[in-house]
C-alpha positions as a Markdown table, in Angstrom:
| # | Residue | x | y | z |
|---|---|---|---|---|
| 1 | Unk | 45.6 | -9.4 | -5.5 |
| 2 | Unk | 42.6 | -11.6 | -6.2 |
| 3 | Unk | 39.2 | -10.2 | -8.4 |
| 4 | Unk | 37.1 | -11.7 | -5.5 |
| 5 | Unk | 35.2 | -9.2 | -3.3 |
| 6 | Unk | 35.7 | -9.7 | 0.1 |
| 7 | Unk | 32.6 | -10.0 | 2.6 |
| 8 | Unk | 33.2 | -7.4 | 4.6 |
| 9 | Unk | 29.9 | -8.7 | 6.5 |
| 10 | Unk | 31.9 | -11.9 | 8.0 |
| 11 | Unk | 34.4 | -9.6 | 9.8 |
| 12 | Unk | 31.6 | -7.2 | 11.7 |
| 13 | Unk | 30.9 | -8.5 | 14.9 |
| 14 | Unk | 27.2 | -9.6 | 15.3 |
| 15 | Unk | 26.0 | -6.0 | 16.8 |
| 16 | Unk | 26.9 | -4.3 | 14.0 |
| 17 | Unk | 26.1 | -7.0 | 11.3 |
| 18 | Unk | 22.3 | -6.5 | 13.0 |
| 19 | Unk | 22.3 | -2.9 | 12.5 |
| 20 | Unk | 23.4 | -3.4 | 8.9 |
| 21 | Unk | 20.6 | -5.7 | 8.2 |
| 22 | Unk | 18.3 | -3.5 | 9.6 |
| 23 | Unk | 19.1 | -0.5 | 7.4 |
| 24 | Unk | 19.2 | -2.8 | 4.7 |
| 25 | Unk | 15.7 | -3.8 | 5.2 |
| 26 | Unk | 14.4 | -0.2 | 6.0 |
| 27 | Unk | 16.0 | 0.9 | 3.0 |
| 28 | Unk | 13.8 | -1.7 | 0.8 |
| 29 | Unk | 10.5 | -1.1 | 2.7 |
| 30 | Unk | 11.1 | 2.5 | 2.0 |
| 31 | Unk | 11.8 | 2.0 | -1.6 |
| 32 | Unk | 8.6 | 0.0 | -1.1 |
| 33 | Unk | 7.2 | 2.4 | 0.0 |
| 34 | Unk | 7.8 | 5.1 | -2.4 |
| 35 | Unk | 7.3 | 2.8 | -5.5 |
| 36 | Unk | 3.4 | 2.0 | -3.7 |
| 37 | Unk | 2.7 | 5.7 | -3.6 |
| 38 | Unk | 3.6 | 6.7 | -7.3 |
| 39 | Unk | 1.7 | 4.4 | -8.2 |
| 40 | Unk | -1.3 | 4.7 | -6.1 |
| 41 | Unk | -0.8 | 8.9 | -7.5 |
| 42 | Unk | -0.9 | 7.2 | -11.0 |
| 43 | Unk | -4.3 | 5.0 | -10.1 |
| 44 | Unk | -5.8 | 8.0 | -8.9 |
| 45 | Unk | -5.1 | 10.6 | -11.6 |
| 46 | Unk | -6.7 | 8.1 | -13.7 |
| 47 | Unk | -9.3 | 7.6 | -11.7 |
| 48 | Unk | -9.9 | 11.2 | -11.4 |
| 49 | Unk | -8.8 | 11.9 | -15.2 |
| 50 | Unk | -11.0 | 9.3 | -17.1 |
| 51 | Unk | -14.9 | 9.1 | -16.7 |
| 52 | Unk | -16.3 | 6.0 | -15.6 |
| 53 | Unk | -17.8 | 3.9 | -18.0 |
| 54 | Unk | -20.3 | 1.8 | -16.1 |
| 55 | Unk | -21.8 | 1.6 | -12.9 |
| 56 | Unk | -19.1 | -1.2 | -12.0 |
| 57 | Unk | -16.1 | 1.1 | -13.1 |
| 58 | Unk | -18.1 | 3.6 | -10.8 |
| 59 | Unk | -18.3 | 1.0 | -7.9 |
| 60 | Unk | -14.5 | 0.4 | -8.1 |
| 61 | Unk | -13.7 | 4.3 | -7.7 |
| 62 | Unk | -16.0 | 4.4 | -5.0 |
| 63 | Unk | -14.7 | 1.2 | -3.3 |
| 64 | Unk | -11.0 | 2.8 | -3.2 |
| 65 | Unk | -12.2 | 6.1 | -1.7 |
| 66 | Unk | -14.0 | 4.5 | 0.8 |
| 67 | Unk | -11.1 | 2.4 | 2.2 |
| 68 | Unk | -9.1 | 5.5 | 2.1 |
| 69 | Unk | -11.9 | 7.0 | 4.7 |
| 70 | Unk | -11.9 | 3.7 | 6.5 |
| 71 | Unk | -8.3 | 4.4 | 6.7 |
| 72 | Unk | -8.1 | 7.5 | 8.4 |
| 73 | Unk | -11.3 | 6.7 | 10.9 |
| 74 | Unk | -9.9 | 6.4 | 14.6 |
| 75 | Unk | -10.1 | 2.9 | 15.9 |
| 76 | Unk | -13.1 | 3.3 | 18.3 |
| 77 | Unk | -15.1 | 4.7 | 15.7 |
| 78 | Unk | -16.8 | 1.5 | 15.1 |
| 79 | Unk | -20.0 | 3.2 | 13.6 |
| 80 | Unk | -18.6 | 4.3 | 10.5 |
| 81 | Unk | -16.3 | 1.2 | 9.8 |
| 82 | Unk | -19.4 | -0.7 | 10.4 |
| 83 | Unk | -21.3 | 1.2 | 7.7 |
| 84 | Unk | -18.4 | 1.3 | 5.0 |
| 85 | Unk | -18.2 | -2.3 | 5.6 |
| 86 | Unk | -21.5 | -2.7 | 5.0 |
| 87 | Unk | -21.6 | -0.7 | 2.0 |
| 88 | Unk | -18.7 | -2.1 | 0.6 |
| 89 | Unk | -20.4 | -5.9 | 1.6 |
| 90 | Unk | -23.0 | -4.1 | -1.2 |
| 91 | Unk | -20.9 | -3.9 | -3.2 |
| 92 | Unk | -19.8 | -6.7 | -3.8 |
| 93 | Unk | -23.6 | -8.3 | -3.4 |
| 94 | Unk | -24.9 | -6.1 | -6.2 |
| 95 | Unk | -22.4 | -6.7 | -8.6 |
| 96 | Unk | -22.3 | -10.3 | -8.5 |
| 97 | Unk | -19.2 | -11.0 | -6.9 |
| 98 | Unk | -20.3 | -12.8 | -4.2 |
């Protein structure tokens, strides 16, 4: 008996070694996935918990919502992208970013 694991993955044929890479990477994007949510919750309890401080600070909260809205706007509603781009193109123009 020997204390080195054996690769299993070397006597799989190649189907099968396929599918097992490709839980393997679903598994991670959904841990990805899951990790990017809590902590989009946590951004936005903040953001909904502490008063902005500035009109910056206010901008940023703004900015966030409005990408969420973007977001969820079908593809051929080209009108309202165009104007949250705009507005966020203000955005940055006003605050000196650009």
């Amino acid at each position: 008996m020997t204390d080195q694991p054996v690769d299993l993955d070397k006597h799989r044929g190649m189907a099968a070694q396929k599918a097992t890479d490709l839980r393997r990477a679903l598994a991670d994007v959904e841990a990805h996935v899951r990790e990017l949510r809590e902590r989009e919750a946590e951004l936005e309890h903040r953001m909904m918990t502490v008063p902005a401080a500035s009109w910056p600070e206010a901008a940023v909260k703004a900015r966030h919502l409005l990408n969420l809205y973007a977001a969820s706007l079908p593809a051929e509603d080209t009108r309202h992208r165009a104007l949250v781009a705009a507005l966020l193109d203000d955005f940055v123009r006003l605050s000196g970013e650009g």
